[in-house]
Amino acid sequence: MNGSGILDRRGTIFIVLVLAAGVLVPASNLLLSPSSPFYVSDYLVPLLGKYLCYALLAVAVDLVWGYCGVLSLGHGAFFALGGYAMGMYLMRQIGARGVYGNPVLPDFMVFLNYKELPWFWLGFNHFPFAALMVLLVPGALAFLFGWFAFRSRVTGVYLSIITQAMTFALMLAFFRNDMGFGGNNGLTDFKDILGFPITAGTTRGALFFASAIALVGGYLICRGLVVSKYGKVLVAVRDAESRTRFLGYKVANYKLLAWTLSAMLAGVAGALYVPQVGIINPGEFAPANSIETVIWVAVGGRGTLVGAALGALVVNAGKTWFTGVLPEAWLFALGALFVVVTLFLPRGIIGLWGDVSERLRKPKPDQVPEAEAPAKAAE
Amino acid sequence: MSLVHRLQTAMLLLAAVVLLACAAPASAQTPAAQPPSADLAPALEKIAADSYSDTEAALALLSTSTSPQAAVIVAALADGRLLIDAATKSVYVRAADGTLSAAATGATVSPAPAGLKAVRLNNRVRRAIDAASGALSLLAPEPARRAEAAAAVFKSRDAAALPTLQAAIAKETIPSVREALEQARAAILITAPGISEADRLGAVKLVTARGDQEALALLSNLPADATPAVKTTAEQGVAAINRSLAMWNVAQNVWYGLSLGSVLLLAAIGLAITFGVMGVINMAHGEMVMLGAYTTYMVQDVIRTSYPGLFGWSLAIALPLAFLFTALVGILIERLVIRFLYGRALETLLATWGLSLMLQQAVRTIFGPTNKEVGAPSWMSGAFQVGQLSITYNRLWIIVFALIVFVALLVVLKRTSLGLYVRAVTQNRRMAAAMGIRTGRIDALTFGLGSGIAGIAGVALSQIDNVSPNLGQGYIIDSFMVVVFGGVGNLWGTLVGAFTLGIANKLLEPFAGAVLGKIVLLVCIILFIQKRPRGLFALKGRAVEA
Amino acid sequence: MEPIAQSLLYLDNISVVFDGFRALNKLSLTIEEAEMRAIIGPNGAGKTTMMDVITGKTRPTAGEALFAGVHDLTTMDEADIAQLGIGRKFQTPTVFDMHTVEDNLLLAVKSDRRAFANISWRRTSHEKARIGELLERIRLKDQRHRKAAELSHGQKQWLEIGMLLAQEPRLLLVDEPAAGMTDQETADTADLLRDIARTRSVVVVEHDMQFVRDLDVKVTVLHEGSVLAEGSLDQVSANERVIEVYLGR
Ligand SMILES: Nc1ncnc2c1ncn2[C@@H]1O[C@H](COP(=O)(O)OP(=O)(O)OP(=O)(O)O)[C@@H](O)[C@H]1O
Ligand SMILES: [Mg+2]
């Protein structure tokens, strides 16, 4: 049951928790002594930060899948493009400190005998420009793709498959050395960001905090959209697309807006991800990654935003744990998760939680709508 | 079923070709002792002198010798098995098995005299050996060797071979060998100095007709004394050859495209059933292919260890087993997972993706992550030449096989009661159920059929791809592209889609490179789907819109 | 722009061919401002297809379709046509199942349809009043917070009629509104439509002859994609060819 305001109870709890983590995790890492039981290790901070980025990606996917019915199997591409934009900034910050000591060209270009910087690398030495590209590049690609796809009314499985083809094509492209993005190895060996050493505890803490803020911000933007009338139209499109057209709504535009915004959020997630894991390579474009993202959303609960974020955190925590304890079993577990969730948990953890808590409270069936009615009328 | 009939005929023809090819290599022969031949003596004398220039001169003599012993001597010289006794100035040949014989007569000599040493070789001598052995083979009794020798002379353009060549041409009765000999002569006539214009012009024409890379090289490097008329004719010849080579090149790429198309067809055809007919997005389809390939591996493993004689049959044995095994796995998947998800296409996509991860990991756990060696029976290996086209047997068989599978499937769907039920269930499930069709069973069987076909595709693909747990992953996106491009629910669309994409891919490759070509194709498909959201051969009507 | 035709809706020689099958065959029809027209015809006569053509769902193979004399319906998409003021009720009720009754109406109420405008949208008092009024009219006031999926078939029909009204269209296309309704509801629906037709044009497709009689308007009989007869119900039911088509010979 979604509340109708931007901030319902679930959303508020979510925001408070994320913000609290955003402050407490870096604080305990920086201020507490390693012997304290609450100390968060240097290893854990970027790992948790990575989870937050995944959560933001999941929220972005949920906006289009949960509310608009567009199952994207290519959001990993937007995530990776955002990551590459950030990676290019970080590469250029290395300057003459690279192995080859070239003040302008990144190491891999020197290695590949580049004489000068390719044009698309220009400007990435400025952070604001790079930050803009983090939004614009995924946004522009999504806009172009969506403009063609939604106008020609490609829907359902067909759309999913061509999003997958899109990320697959990009992966092949980025694997090529002559694309000018470092080929196989991608971009790595970053030194600093905005002048701060990238591996320093304070930088890590700041990046973690920034990821928490981005997650909350992304959530609020999506939440604002879905509770607006725009969001209602979006859900109408999801459930009965052609009926919505006969009411006079330009369905393609509605989808395009959500789709492009979602891609930009994915780009931001990727951009925050790269400095925390220290590398971006074409593997991020792999179709499998995008599909995995979808399962985070499904696990948490499609069409709930908070659920998507929750699913990303739970599944990735599980992945970390599994690959540490039983690396062989991880793919079995992930595979089983896909099957179990689609078969038995169509509404994910959030839906399950809702069912359980409802059963515990056992309200009279009529009471719920009655109780909500005055609240709505009072708006 | 005239198509089936024609396919059968084609297969018989192919089988005949294979048999011939296997029989072709001539058996090696051991020469019996020969009476000493008069024209060998001067040559042997020179060899016994053991100086490079004398050996060279000896080779020139040997190359025009009519004695069968000449070839033996030249071969021995090439391998360092020609020995001289410095004391007696006599020459011996040591056979590969160590027995010694007199060079002049071929009579066995034992015990071996002491102090034998091998005739020394340098690069010039080696070149002379090649020329001589080429010239000698020109007169060999076996046509295949004569043709080979002619090709060698064509390459070496050794003017010394000219007289032998003339003799060989005069004697030759087999047209194809004769042509090869004439071309060899033409090559010499073009390059050797001091040949008359008329001869050269004739030679240029002949070489032009040959039309391959080597003819091109020959015609572009005329000797300095070539007259203007010869030069212009040669230039025209070069242009003509370039044109025809370009055509052959396209033909070769089309062939590669057909081959790729057949692979795509095999991989996609099962998907065309599960996705196209049933509307199930089976992301584990690629893993069914992989399981089929592993079945082949298992079959070959058992055969190698227990019944090595059956190796030639391994693929034939693997086919039904792979079909049954993967069909069984498919039926299990349908009964345990997919049947709860009908009508929820996107959910089946996720669930089957999960299954594919589990299957991959299972295979990885059992067989390890590395590639497994799957061997090719002899009838699958080798290649033959059609014009400038080189055609490998494994590719050829896979094309034939893909078409057979396609036709068989078409027949099953159109002519059998299973096919009728499948179509009934997919068009109106409730109606079909009301009419007494056991829809659950039909679903399971259909899914099993689609999976089984993926399995036999795996048997074929094991011949040209690495058999590893990731085998299926490589095909899944391509297969979906084929089905979507061809039009869902239409087997003919899948056929056309597979071959179109295969050929387009291979024709793009020379211009764009393999990776970029693939990217270009993906982008084209993405754009194509925007234009025709339901594919090339779209189903029409109200049912589709719902 | 100078109107080419005077009528509100002007269909001329419309043909629709599906794979060689003629669903509409040189159909011509005009609807005047504030006119109600009943369309009858046997199953497969092409009634729904005609509505598909008017609302932009199906493109005619040949022919002309003009709205208000100037708008060429054959070149516009569904959303543009709806924004012109052509509303449609479908043969099988289609409402937004996951939305409440109230939200269904909200989505239909005449307003700015652009995406960006609806992000910063706030419910106006006008909208609230309008929705209240509509709920009253379609008798779903007590169900306003229920999900549309939970409604009965008849209630969904009413909700769809309510959504149609909410759009304040100039032309309403109503496909079999009485299907699945009780006699009383059917009569009420007829009343409602007559009421609407005072200010707007209405095209009703219906198989229920009593309902058509209640409407008491000009009737057009379609058969095999073209107009067979036109006139009052009594006139057309006396027509030889109509009898032939309905009784079959
Ligand atoms: N998209 C389509 N593809 C193929 N045929 C179609 C399509 N739409 C309609 N038809 C055919 O056109 C004919 C007219 O259909 P239509 O739905 O307009 O009839 P109708 O008069 O509304 O019938 P009913 O009274 O049963 O609703 C039918 O024979 C139908 O099968
Ligand atoms: Mg109808």
Tab-separated table of C-alpha atoms in Angstrom, chain B residues 98-362:
chain	number	residue	atom	x	y	z
B	98	GLY	CA	68.329	-48.161	-42.641
B	99	THR	CA	68.920	-50.684	-45.462
B	100	LEU	CA	71.570	-49.650	-47.928
B	101	SER	CA	71.293	-49.983	-51.686
B	102	ALA	CA	73.409	-49.049	-54.666
B	103	ALA	CA	72.258	-45.786	-56.189
B	104	ALA	CA	72.707	-46.928	-59.757
B	105	THR	CA	70.775	-50.199	-59.508
B	106	GLY	CA	68.771	-50.062	-56.331
B	107	ALA	CA	70.261	-53.475	-55.358
B	108	THR	CA	70.627	-54.000	-51.629
B	109	VAL	CA	74.191	-53.824	-50.376
B	110	SER	CA	75.225	-55.607	-47.220
B	111	PRO	CA	77.239	-55.420	-45.218
B	112	ALA	CA	77.605	-51.680	-45.545
B	113	PRO	CA	81.052	-50.511	-46.555
B	114	ALA	CA	82.863	-48.476	-43.925
B	115	GLY	CA	83.545	-44.751	-44.184
B	116	LEU	CA	80.374	-43.670	-45.940
B	117	LYS	CA	79.453	-40.019	-45.671
B	118	ALA	CA	76.406	-38.089	-46.717
B	119	VAL	CA	76.492	-35.777	-49.743
B	120	ARG	CA	76.713	-32.207	-48.525
B	121	LEU	CA	73.959	-29.740	-49.236
B	122	ASN	CA	73.712	-25.977	-49.376
B	123	ASN	CA	70.811	-23.726	-50.291
B	124	ARG	CA	71.593	-23.668	-53.967
B	125	VAL	CA	71.745	-27.427	-54.067
B	126	ARG	CA	68.504	-27.642	-52.171
B	127	ARG	CA	66.851	-25.416	-54.726
B	128	ALA	CA	68.223	-27.625	-57.467
B	129	ILE	CA	66.881	-30.665	-55.631
B	130	ASP	CA	63.425	-29.149	-55.539
B	131	ALA	CA	63.553	-28.403	-59.237
B	132	ALA	CA	64.843	-31.850	-60.081
B	133	SER	CA	62.361	-33.685	-57.951
B	134	GLY	CA	59.643	-31.526	-59.479
B	135	ALA	CA	60.815	-32.352	-62.977
B	136	LEU	CA	61.097	-36.052	-62.190
B	137	SER	CA	57.618	-36.206	-60.749
B	138	LEU	CA	56.311	-34.720	-63.965
B	139	LEU	CA	56.784	-38.122	-65.484
B	140	ALA	CA	55.675	-40.126	-62.481
B	141	PRO	CA	53.233	-42.927	-63.189
B	142	GLU	CA	50.570	-41.611	-60.753
B	143	PRO	CA	48.449	-38.759	-62.187
B	144	ALA	CA	48.110	-37.125	-58.738
B	145	ARG	CA	51.876	-36.836	-58.413
B	146	ARG	CA	52.227	-35.496	-61.928
B	147	ALA	CA	49.644	-32.807	-61.167
B	148	GLU	CA	51.432	-31.978	-57.957
B	149	ALA	CA	54.734	-31.726	-59.785
B	150	ALA	CA	53.221	-29.470	-62.391
B	151	ALA	CA	51.992	-27.183	-59.606
B	152	ALA	CA	55.479	-27.196	-58.103
B	153	VAL	CA	57.028	-26.203	-61.419
B	154	PHE	CA	54.422	-23.521	-61.839
B	155	LYS	CA	55.655	-22.072	-58.575
B	156	SER	CA	59.395	-22.496	-59.149
B	157	ARG	CA	59.273	-21.484	-62.844
B	158	ASP	CA	62.473	-23.387	-63.294
B	159	ALA	CA	63.397	-23.127	-66.946
B	160	ALA	CA	65.450	-26.320	-66.627
B	161	ALA	CA	62.225	-28.294	-66.343
B	162	LEU	CA	61.053	-27.132	-69.744
B	163	PRO	CA	62.244	-30.129	-71.781
B	164	THR	CA	60.805	-32.611	-69.281
B	165	LEU	CA	57.622	-30.600	-69.290
B	166	GLN	CA	57.394	-30.756	-73.057
B	167	ALA	CA	57.844	-34.497	-72.940
B	168	ALA	CA	55.263	-34.833	-70.211
B	169	ILE	CA	52.700	-32.741	-72.082
B	170	ALA	CA	53.170	-34.833	-75.192
B	171	LYS	CA	52.541	-38.011	-73.225
B	172	GLU	CA	49.739	-36.745	-70.983
B	173	THR	CA	46.256	-38.182	-71.513
B	174	ILE	CA	44.341	-36.908	-68.497
B	175	PRO	CA	42.893	-33.451	-69.352
B	176	SER	CA	43.140	-31.904	-65.890
B	177	VAL	CA	46.760	-32.963	-65.465
B	178	ARG	CA	47.526	-31.833	-68.950
B	179	GLU	CA	46.111	-28.428	-68.136
B	180	ALA	CA	48.281	-28.207	-65.042
B	181	LEU	CA	51.328	-29.155	-67.088
B	182	GLU	CA	50.543	-26.587	-69.737
B	183	GLN	CA	50.161	-23.914	-67.127
B	184	ALA	CA	53.504	-24.845	-65.669
B	185	ARG	CA	55.014	-24.479	-69.107
B	186	ALA	CA	53.273	-21.159	-69.542
B	187	ALA	CA	54.750	-19.929	-66.284
B	188	ILE	CA	58.201	-20.765	-67.552
B	189	LEU	CA	57.545	-19.201	-70.929
B	190	ILE	CA	56.503	-15.965	-69.301
B	191	THR	CA	59.406	-15.646	-66.912
B	192	ALA	CA	62.302	-17.226	-68.736
B	193	PRO	CA	64.343	-14.759	-70.789
B	194	GLY	CA	64.415	-14.808	-74.539
B	195	ILE	CA	61.054	-16.383	-75.317
B	196	SER	CA	59.294	-15.315	-78.495
B	197	GLU	CA	56.398	-12.841	-78.263
B	198	ALA	CA	53.881	-15.286	-79.695
B	199	ASP	CA	54.783	-17.935	-77.147
B	200	ARG	CA	54.564	-15.443	-74.356
B	201	LEU	CA	51.189	-14.123	-75.469
B	202	GLY	CA	49.797	-17.657	-75.544
B	203	ALA	CA	51.246	-18.281	-72.111
B	204	VAL	CA	49.749	-15.100	-70.680
B	205	LYS	CA	46.321	-16.125	-71.931
B	206	LEU	CA	46.690	-19.523	-70.392
B	207	VAL	CA	47.760	-18.164	-67.047
B	208	THR	CA	44.977	-15.592	-67.077
B	209	ALA	CA	42.503	-18.411	-67.442
B	210	ARG	CA	43.873	-19.937	-64.272
B	211	GLY	CA	42.722	-16.877	-62.355
B	212	ASP	CA	44.193	-17.298	-58.870
B	213	GLN	CA	46.569	-15.413	-56.587
B	214	GLU	CA	49.605	-17.111	-58.140
B	215	ALA	CA	48.564	-16.281	-61.658
B	216	LEU	CA	48.231	-12.727	-60.462
B	217	ALA	CA	51.736	-12.697	-59.006
B	218	LEU	CA	53.107	-14.177	-62.204
B	219	LEU	CA	51.445	-11.679	-64.486
B	220	SER	CA	52.385	-8.672	-62.398
B	221	ASN	CA	56.102	-9.538	-62.465
B	222	LEU	CA	56.954	-9.785	-66.148
B	223	PRO	CA	60.619	-10.079	-67.097
B	224	ALA	CA	62.363	-6.954	-68.368
B	225	ASP	CA	62.463	-8.171	-71.968
B	226	ALA	CA	58.687	-8.484	-72.300
B	227	THR	CA	57.381	-6.683	-75.382
B	228	PRO	CA	54.654	-3.994	-75.047
B	229	ALA	CA	52.037	-6.329	-76.510
B	230	VAL	CA	52.810	-8.920	-73.870
B	231	LYS	CA	52.717	-6.242	-71.197
B	232	THR	CA	49.277	-4.954	-72.160
B	233	THR	CA	47.853	-8.451	-72.462
B	234	ALA	CA	49.244	-9.244	-69.039
B	235	GLU	CA	47.737	-6.080	-67.599
B	236	GLN	CA	44.354	-6.996	-68.992
B	237	GLY	CA	44.852	-10.433	-67.559
B	238	VAL	CA	45.651	-8.954	-64.139
B	239	ALA	CA	42.501	-6.872	-64.227
B	240	ALA	CA	40.404	-9.859	-65.234
B	241	ILE	CA	41.912	-12.008	-62.516
B	242	ASN	CA	41.370	-9.296	-59.947
B	243	ARG	CA	37.729	-9.143	-60.901
B	244	SER	CA	37.252	-12.858	-60.717
B	245	LEU	CA	39.204	-13.067	-57.470
B	246	ALA	CA	36.942	-10.438	-55.956
B	247	MET	CA	33.970	-12.542	-56.976
B	248	TRP	CA	35.497	-15.652	-55.490
B	249	ASN	CA	36.234	-13.693	-52.395
B	250	VAL	CA	32.590	-12.743	-52.085
B	251	ALA	CA	31.667	-16.338	-52.776
B	252	GLN	CA	34.023	-17.488	-50.055
B	253	ASN	CA	32.476	-15.037	-47.621
B	254	VAL	CA	29.013	-16.145	-48.616
B	255	TRP	CA	30.101	-19.685	-47.921
B	256	TYR	CA	31.398	-18.692	-44.498
B	257	GLY	CA	28.124	-16.856	-44.040
B	258	LEU	CA	26.129	-19.951	-44.941
B	259	SER	CA	28.183	-21.872	-42.481
B	260	LEU	CA	27.625	-19.316	-39.731
B	261	GLY	CA	23.979	-19.162	-40.719
B	262	SER	CA	23.605	-22.902	-40.305
B	263	VAL	CA	25.173	-22.684	-36.867
B	264	LEU	CA	22.766	-19.902	-35.955
B	265	LEU	CA	19.896	-21.891	-37.396
B	266	LEU	CA	20.797	-24.897	-35.297
B	267	ALA	CA	21.078	-22.826	-32.174
B	268	ALA	CA	17.949	-20.802	-32.845
B	269	ILE	CA	15.604	-23.427	-34.173
B	270	GLY	CA	14.846	-24.943	-30.790
B	271	LEU	CA	14.326	-21.459	-29.491
B	272	ALA	CA	11.916	-20.788	-32.307
B	273	ILE	CA	9.753	-23.485	-30.763
B	274	THR	CA	10.001	-22.568	-27.113
B	275	PHE	CA	9.909	-18.841	-27.749
B	276	GLY	CA	8.148	-18.605	-31.068
B	277	VAL	CA	5.477	-21.216	-30.640
B	278	MET	CA	5.050	-21.321	-26.881
B	279	GLY	CA	5.968	-17.736	-26.025
B	280	VAL	CA	8.435	-18.884	-23.400
B	281	ILE	CA	11.616	-16.876	-23.122
B	282	ASN	CA	14.056	-19.654	-22.452
B	283	MET	CA	17.325	-18.093	-21.397
B	284	ALA	CA	18.592	-21.568	-20.544
B	285	HIS	CA	18.362	-22.536	-24.194
B	286	GLY	CA	22.074	-22.016	-24.678
B	287	GLU	CA	22.733	-24.371	-21.788
B	288	MET	CA	20.697	-27.054	-23.559
B	289	VAL	CA	23.093	-26.670	-26.475
B	290	MET	CA	25.942	-26.932	-24.016
B	291	LEU	CA	24.504	-30.100	-22.488
B	292	GLY	CA	24.229	-31.588	-25.958
B	293	ALA	CA	27.899	-30.855	-26.576
B	294	TYR	CA	28.854	-32.434	-23.252
B	295	THR	CA	26.795	-35.485	-24.136
B	296	THR	CA	28.949	-35.829	-27.249
B	297	TYR	CA	32.027	-35.539	-25.083
B	298	MET	CA	30.767	-38.239	-22.753
B	299	VAL	CA	29.907	-40.554	-25.642
B	300	GLN	CA	33.345	-40.105	-27.163
B	301	ASP	CA	34.941	-40.632	-23.787
B	302	VAL	CA	33.212	-43.973	-23.357
B	303	ILE	CA	34.032	-44.963	-26.925
B	304	ARG	CA	37.693	-44.051	-26.552
B	305	THR	CA	38.154	-46.073	-23.431
B	306	SER	CA	35.952	-49.036	-24.239
B	307	TYR	CA	35.075	-49.328	-27.926
B	308	PRO	CA	37.717	-47.456	-29.967
B	309	GLY	CA	36.462	-49.067	-33.165
B	310	LEU	CA	33.228	-47.157	-32.961
B	311	PHE	CA	34.814	-43.723	-33.042
B	312	GLY	CA	33.604	-43.019	-36.573
B	313	TRP	CA	30.076	-43.528	-35.270
B	314	SER	CA	30.440	-41.381	-32.181
B	315	LEU	CA	28.400	-38.472	-33.508
B	316	ALA	CA	25.660	-40.729	-34.780
B	317	ILE	CA	25.463	-42.323	-31.349
B	318	ALA	CA	25.596	-38.987	-29.578
B	319	LEU	CA	22.719	-37.477	-31.575
B	320	PRO	CA	19.836	-39.514	-30.157
B	321	LEU	CA	21.374	-39.546	-26.701
B	322	ALA	CA	21.803	-35.788	-26.683
B	323	PHE	CA	18.272	-35.335	-27.932
B	324	LEU	CA	16.816	-37.578	-25.263
B	325	PHE	CA	18.917	-36.185	-22.470
B	326	THR	CA	18.274	-32.513	-23.172
B	327	ALA	CA	14.623	-33.182	-23.947
B	328	LEU	CA	14.338	-34.810	-20.552
B	329	VAL	CA	16.016	-31.870	-18.864
B	330	GLY	CA	13.694	-29.567	-20.796
B	331	ILE	CA	10.610	-31.483	-19.709
B	332	LEU	CA	11.767	-31.358	-16.116
B	333	ILE	CA	12.296	-27.611	-16.355
B	334	GLU	CA	8.877	-27.144	-17.899
B	335	ARG	CA	7.109	-29.225	-15.277
B	336	LEU	CA	8.980	-27.785	-12.319
B	337	VAL	CA	9.239	-24.124	-13.236
B	338	ILE	CA	7.876	-22.849	-16.483
B	339	ARG	CA	4.368	-24.187	-16.279
B	340	PHE	CA	3.674	-21.828	-13.410
B	341	LEU	CA	4.699	-18.866	-15.493
B	342	TYR	CA	2.666	-19.090	-18.706
B	343	GLY	CA	1.525	-15.706	-19.889
B	344	ARG	CA	4.209	-13.969	-17.855
B	345	ALA	CA	6.917	-13.800	-20.478
B	346	LEU	CA	9.264	-11.549	-18.563
B	347	GLU	CA	9.139	-13.772	-15.497
B	348	THR	CA	10.042	-16.847	-17.501
B	349	LEU	CA	13.001	-14.873	-18.771
B	350	LEU	CA	14.264	-14.347	-15.232
B	351	ALA	CA	13.541	-17.841	-13.984
B	352	THR	CA	15.199	-19.521	-16.945
B	353	TRP	CA	18.186	-17.228	-16.601
B	354	GLY	CA	18.505	-18.527	-13.061
B	355	LEU	CA	18.296	-22.069	-14.382
B	356	SER	CA	20.999	-21.336	-16.903
B	357	LEU	CA	23.321	-20.146	-14.150
B	358	MET	CA	22.673	-23.313	-12.190
B	359	LEU	CA	23.218	-25.587	-15.189
B	360	GLN	CA	26.461	-23.847	-16.053
B	361	GLN	CA	27.718	-24.142	-12.520
B	362	ALA	CA	26.656	-27.766	-12.340
